[in-house]
PDB file of C-alpha atoms in Angstrom:
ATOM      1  CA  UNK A   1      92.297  97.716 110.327  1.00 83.00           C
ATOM      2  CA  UNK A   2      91.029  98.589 106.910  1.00 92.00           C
ATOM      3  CA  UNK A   3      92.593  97.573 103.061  1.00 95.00           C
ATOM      4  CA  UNK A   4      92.251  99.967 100.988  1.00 97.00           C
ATOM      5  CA  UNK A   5      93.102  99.126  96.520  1.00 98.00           C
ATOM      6  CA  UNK A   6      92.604 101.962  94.258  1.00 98.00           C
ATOM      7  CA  UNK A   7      91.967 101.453  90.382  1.00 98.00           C
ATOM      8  CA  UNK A   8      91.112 103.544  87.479  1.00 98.00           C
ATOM      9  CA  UNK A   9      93.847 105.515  86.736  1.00 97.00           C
ATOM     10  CA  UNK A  10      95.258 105.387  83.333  1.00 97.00           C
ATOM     11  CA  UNK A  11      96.476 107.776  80.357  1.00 98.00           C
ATOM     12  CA  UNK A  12      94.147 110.374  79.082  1.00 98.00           C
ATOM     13  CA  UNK A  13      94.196 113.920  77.072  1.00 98.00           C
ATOM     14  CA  UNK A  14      93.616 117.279  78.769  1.00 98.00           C
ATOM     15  CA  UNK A  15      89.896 117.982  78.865  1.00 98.00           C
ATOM     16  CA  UNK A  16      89.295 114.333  79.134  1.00 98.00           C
ATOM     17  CA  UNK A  17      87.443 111.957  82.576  1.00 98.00           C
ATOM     18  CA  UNK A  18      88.542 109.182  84.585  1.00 98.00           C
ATOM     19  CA  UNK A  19      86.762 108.289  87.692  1.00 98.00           C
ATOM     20  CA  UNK A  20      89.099 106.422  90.507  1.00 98.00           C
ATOM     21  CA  UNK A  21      87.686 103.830  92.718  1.00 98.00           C
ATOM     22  CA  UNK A  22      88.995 102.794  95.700  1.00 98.00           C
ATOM     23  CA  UNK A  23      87.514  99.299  97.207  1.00 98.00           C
ATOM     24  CA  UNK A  24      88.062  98.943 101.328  1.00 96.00           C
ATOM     25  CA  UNK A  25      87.908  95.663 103.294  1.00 93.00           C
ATOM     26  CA  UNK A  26      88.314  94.494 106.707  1.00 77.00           C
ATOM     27  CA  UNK A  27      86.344  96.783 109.127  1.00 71.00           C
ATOM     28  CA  UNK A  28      82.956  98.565 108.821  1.00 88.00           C
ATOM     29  CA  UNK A  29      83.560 101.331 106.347  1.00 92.00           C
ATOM     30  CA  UNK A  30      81.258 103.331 107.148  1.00 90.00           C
ATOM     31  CA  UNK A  31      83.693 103.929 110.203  1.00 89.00           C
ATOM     32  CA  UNK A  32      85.787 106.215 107.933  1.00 94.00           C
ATOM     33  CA  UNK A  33      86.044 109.235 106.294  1.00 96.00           C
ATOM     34  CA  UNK A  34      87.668 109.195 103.235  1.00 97.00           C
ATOM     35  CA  UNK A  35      90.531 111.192 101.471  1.00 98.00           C
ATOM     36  CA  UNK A  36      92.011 111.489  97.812  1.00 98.00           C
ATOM     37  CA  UNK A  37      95.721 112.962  97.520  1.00 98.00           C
ATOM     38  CA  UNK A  38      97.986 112.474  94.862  1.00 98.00           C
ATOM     39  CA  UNK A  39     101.869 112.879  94.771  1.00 98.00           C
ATOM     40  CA  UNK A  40     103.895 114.105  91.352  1.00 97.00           C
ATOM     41  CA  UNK A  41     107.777 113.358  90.820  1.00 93.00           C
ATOM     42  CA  UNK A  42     109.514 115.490  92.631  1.00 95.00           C
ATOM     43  CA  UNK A  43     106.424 117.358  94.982  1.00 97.00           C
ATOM     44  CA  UNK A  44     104.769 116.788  97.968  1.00 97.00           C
ATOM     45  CA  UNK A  45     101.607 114.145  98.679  1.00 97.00           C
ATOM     46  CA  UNK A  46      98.813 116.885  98.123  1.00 98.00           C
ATOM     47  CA  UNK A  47      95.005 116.819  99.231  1.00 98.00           C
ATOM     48  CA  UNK A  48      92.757 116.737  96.649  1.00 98.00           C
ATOM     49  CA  UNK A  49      88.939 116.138  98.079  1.00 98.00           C
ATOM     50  CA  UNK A  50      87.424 114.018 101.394  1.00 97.00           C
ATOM     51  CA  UNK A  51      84.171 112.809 102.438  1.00 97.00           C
ATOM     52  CA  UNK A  52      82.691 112.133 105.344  1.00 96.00           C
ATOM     53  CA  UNK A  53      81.096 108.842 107.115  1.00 95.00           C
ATOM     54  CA  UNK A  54      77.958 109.308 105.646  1.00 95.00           C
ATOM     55  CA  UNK A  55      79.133 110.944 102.323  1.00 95.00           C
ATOM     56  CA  UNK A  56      76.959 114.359 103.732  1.00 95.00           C
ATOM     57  CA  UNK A  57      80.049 116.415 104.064  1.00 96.00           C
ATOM     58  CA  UNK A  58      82.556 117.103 101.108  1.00 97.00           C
ATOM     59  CA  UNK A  59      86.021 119.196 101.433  1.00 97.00           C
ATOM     60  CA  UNK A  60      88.155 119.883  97.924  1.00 98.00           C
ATOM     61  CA  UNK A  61      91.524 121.287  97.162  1.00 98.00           C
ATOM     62  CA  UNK A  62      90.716 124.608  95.250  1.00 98.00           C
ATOM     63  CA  UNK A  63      93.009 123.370  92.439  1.00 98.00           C
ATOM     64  CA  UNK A  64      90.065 120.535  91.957  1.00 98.00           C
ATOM     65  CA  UNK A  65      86.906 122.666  92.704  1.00 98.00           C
ATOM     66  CA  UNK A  66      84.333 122.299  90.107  1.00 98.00           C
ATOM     67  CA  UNK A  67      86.199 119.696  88.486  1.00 98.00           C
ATOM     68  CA  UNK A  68      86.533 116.488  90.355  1.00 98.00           C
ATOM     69  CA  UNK A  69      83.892 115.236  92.804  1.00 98.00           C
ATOM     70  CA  UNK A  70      84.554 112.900  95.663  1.00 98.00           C
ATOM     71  CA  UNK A  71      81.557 110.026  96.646  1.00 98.00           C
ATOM     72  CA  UNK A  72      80.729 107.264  98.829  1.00 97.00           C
ATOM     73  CA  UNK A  73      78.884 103.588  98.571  1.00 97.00           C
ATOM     74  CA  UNK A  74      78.712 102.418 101.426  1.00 95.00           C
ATOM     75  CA  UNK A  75      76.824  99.163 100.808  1.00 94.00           C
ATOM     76  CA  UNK A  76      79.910  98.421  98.134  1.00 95.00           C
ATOM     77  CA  UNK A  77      82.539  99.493 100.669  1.00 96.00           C
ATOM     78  CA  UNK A  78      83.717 101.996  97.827  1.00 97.00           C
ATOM     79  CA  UNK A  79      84.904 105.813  97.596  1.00 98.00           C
ATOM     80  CA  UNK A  80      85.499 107.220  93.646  1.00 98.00           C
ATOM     81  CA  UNK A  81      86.771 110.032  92.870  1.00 98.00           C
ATOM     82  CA  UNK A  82      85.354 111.649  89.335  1.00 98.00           C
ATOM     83  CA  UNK A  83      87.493 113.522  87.283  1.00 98.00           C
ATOM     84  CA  UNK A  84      86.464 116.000  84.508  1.00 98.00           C
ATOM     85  CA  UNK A  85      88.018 118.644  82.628  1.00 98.00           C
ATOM     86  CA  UNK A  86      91.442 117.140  83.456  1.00 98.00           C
ATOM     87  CA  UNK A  87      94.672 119.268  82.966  1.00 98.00           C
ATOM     88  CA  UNK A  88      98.051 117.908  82.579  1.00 97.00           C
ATOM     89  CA  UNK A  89      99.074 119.091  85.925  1.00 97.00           C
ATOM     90  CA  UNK A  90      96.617 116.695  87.388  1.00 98.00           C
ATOM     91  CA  UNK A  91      99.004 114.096  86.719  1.00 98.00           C
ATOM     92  CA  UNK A  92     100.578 112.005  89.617  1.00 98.00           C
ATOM     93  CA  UNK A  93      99.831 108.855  91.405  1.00 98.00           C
ATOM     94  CA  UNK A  94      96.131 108.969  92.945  1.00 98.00           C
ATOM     95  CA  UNK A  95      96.021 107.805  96.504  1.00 98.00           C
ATOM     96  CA  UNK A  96      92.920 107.211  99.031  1.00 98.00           C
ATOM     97  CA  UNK A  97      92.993 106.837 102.597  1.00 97.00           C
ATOM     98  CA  UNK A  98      90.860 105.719 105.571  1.00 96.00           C
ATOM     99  CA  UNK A  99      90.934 108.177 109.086  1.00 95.00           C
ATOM    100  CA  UNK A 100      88.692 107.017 111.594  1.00 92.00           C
ATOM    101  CA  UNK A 101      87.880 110.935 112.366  1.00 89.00           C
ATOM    102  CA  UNK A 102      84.950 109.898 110.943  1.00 88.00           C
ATOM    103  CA  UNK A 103      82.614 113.153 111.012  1.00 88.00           C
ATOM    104  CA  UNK A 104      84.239 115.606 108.686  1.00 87.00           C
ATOM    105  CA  UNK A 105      86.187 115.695 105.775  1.00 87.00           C
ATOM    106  CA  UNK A 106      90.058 116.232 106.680  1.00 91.00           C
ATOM    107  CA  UNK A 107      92.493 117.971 104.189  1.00 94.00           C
ATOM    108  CA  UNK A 108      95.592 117.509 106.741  1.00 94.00           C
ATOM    109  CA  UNK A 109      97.458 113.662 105.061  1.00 93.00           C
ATOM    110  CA  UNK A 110      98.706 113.231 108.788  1.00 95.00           C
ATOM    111  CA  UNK A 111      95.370 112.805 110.135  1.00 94.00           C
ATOM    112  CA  UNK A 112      95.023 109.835 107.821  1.00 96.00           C
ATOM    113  CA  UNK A 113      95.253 106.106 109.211  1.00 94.00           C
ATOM    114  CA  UNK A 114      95.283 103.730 106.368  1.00 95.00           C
ATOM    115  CA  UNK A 115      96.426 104.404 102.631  1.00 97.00           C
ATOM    116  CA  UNK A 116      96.123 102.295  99.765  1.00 98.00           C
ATOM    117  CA  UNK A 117      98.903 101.556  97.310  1.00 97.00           C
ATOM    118  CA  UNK A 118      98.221 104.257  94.597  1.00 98.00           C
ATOM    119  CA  UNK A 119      97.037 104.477  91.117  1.00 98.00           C
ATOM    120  CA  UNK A 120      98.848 106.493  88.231  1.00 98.00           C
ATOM    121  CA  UNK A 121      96.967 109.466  86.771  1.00 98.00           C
ATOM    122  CA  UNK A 122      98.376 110.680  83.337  1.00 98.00           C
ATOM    123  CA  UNK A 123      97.024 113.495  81.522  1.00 98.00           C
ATOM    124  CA  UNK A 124      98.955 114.396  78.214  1.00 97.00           C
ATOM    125  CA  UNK A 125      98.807 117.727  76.652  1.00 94.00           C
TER     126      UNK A 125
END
C-alpha cells in the first residue's frame, strides 16, 4: 500500500512554470513507477508523462513533449512533474499514481494501482 499527496498546482499565465510534487508514504517507493495524468471538466483522465523505478526510463504524452519533464527522488520518496511553456489547455486537475509494474514507464491509467487526490492546474490566457 502506498499514499500518494500531490501539491503545487495553482493559477498561472500561458507561457508561465509550475512544478508538481507528489510525496508517497507507506511502502518502499522505489517499488513503483510513477505516472502524471490530469482530467479537464468534461474529458477523459489523460496521460501526461511516467517514470520508471529508477527514474532511467521516461514516457510523455506528445501534447507535453519538450515542455514538461517528469523526475524521481527516491531518498525523499518524491516524483515532480516540471512544467514550462504552459498553455491554457494544460489546465485540469494534476494527478500521480503508483503501479508496481515497476520497470517501464506506463501510459495506459488502468495499469495504475494507487492515485493520489489531485491538484488543480490553471493556466489563464
Amino acid at each position: 500500500q502506498v499514499q500518494l499527496v500531490e501539491s503545487g498546482g495553482g493559477l498561472v499565465q500561458a507561457g508561465g512554470s509550475l512544478r508538481l510534487s507528489c510525496a508517497a508514504s507507506g511502502r518502499t517507493f522505489s517499488s513503483y513507477a510513477m505516472g502524471w495524468f490530469r482530467q479537464a471538466p468534461g474529458k477523459e483522465r489523460e496521460f501526461v508523462a511516467a517514470i520508471n523505478w529508477s527514474g532511467g526510463s521516461t514516457y510523455y504524452a506528445d501534447s507535453v513533449k519538450g515542455r514538461f519533464t517528469i523526475s524521481r527522488d527516491n531518498a525523499k520518496n518524491t516524483v515532480y512533474l516540471q512544467m514550462n511553456s504552459l498553455k491554457p489547455e494544460d489546465t485540469a486537475v494534476y494527478y500521480c499514481a503508483a503501479t508496481t509494474s515497476r520497470y517501464s514507464p506506463l501510459p495506459n491509467l488502468r495499469r495504475y494501482d494507487y492515485w493520489g487526490q489531485g491538484t488543480q492546474v490553471t493556466v489563464s490566457s
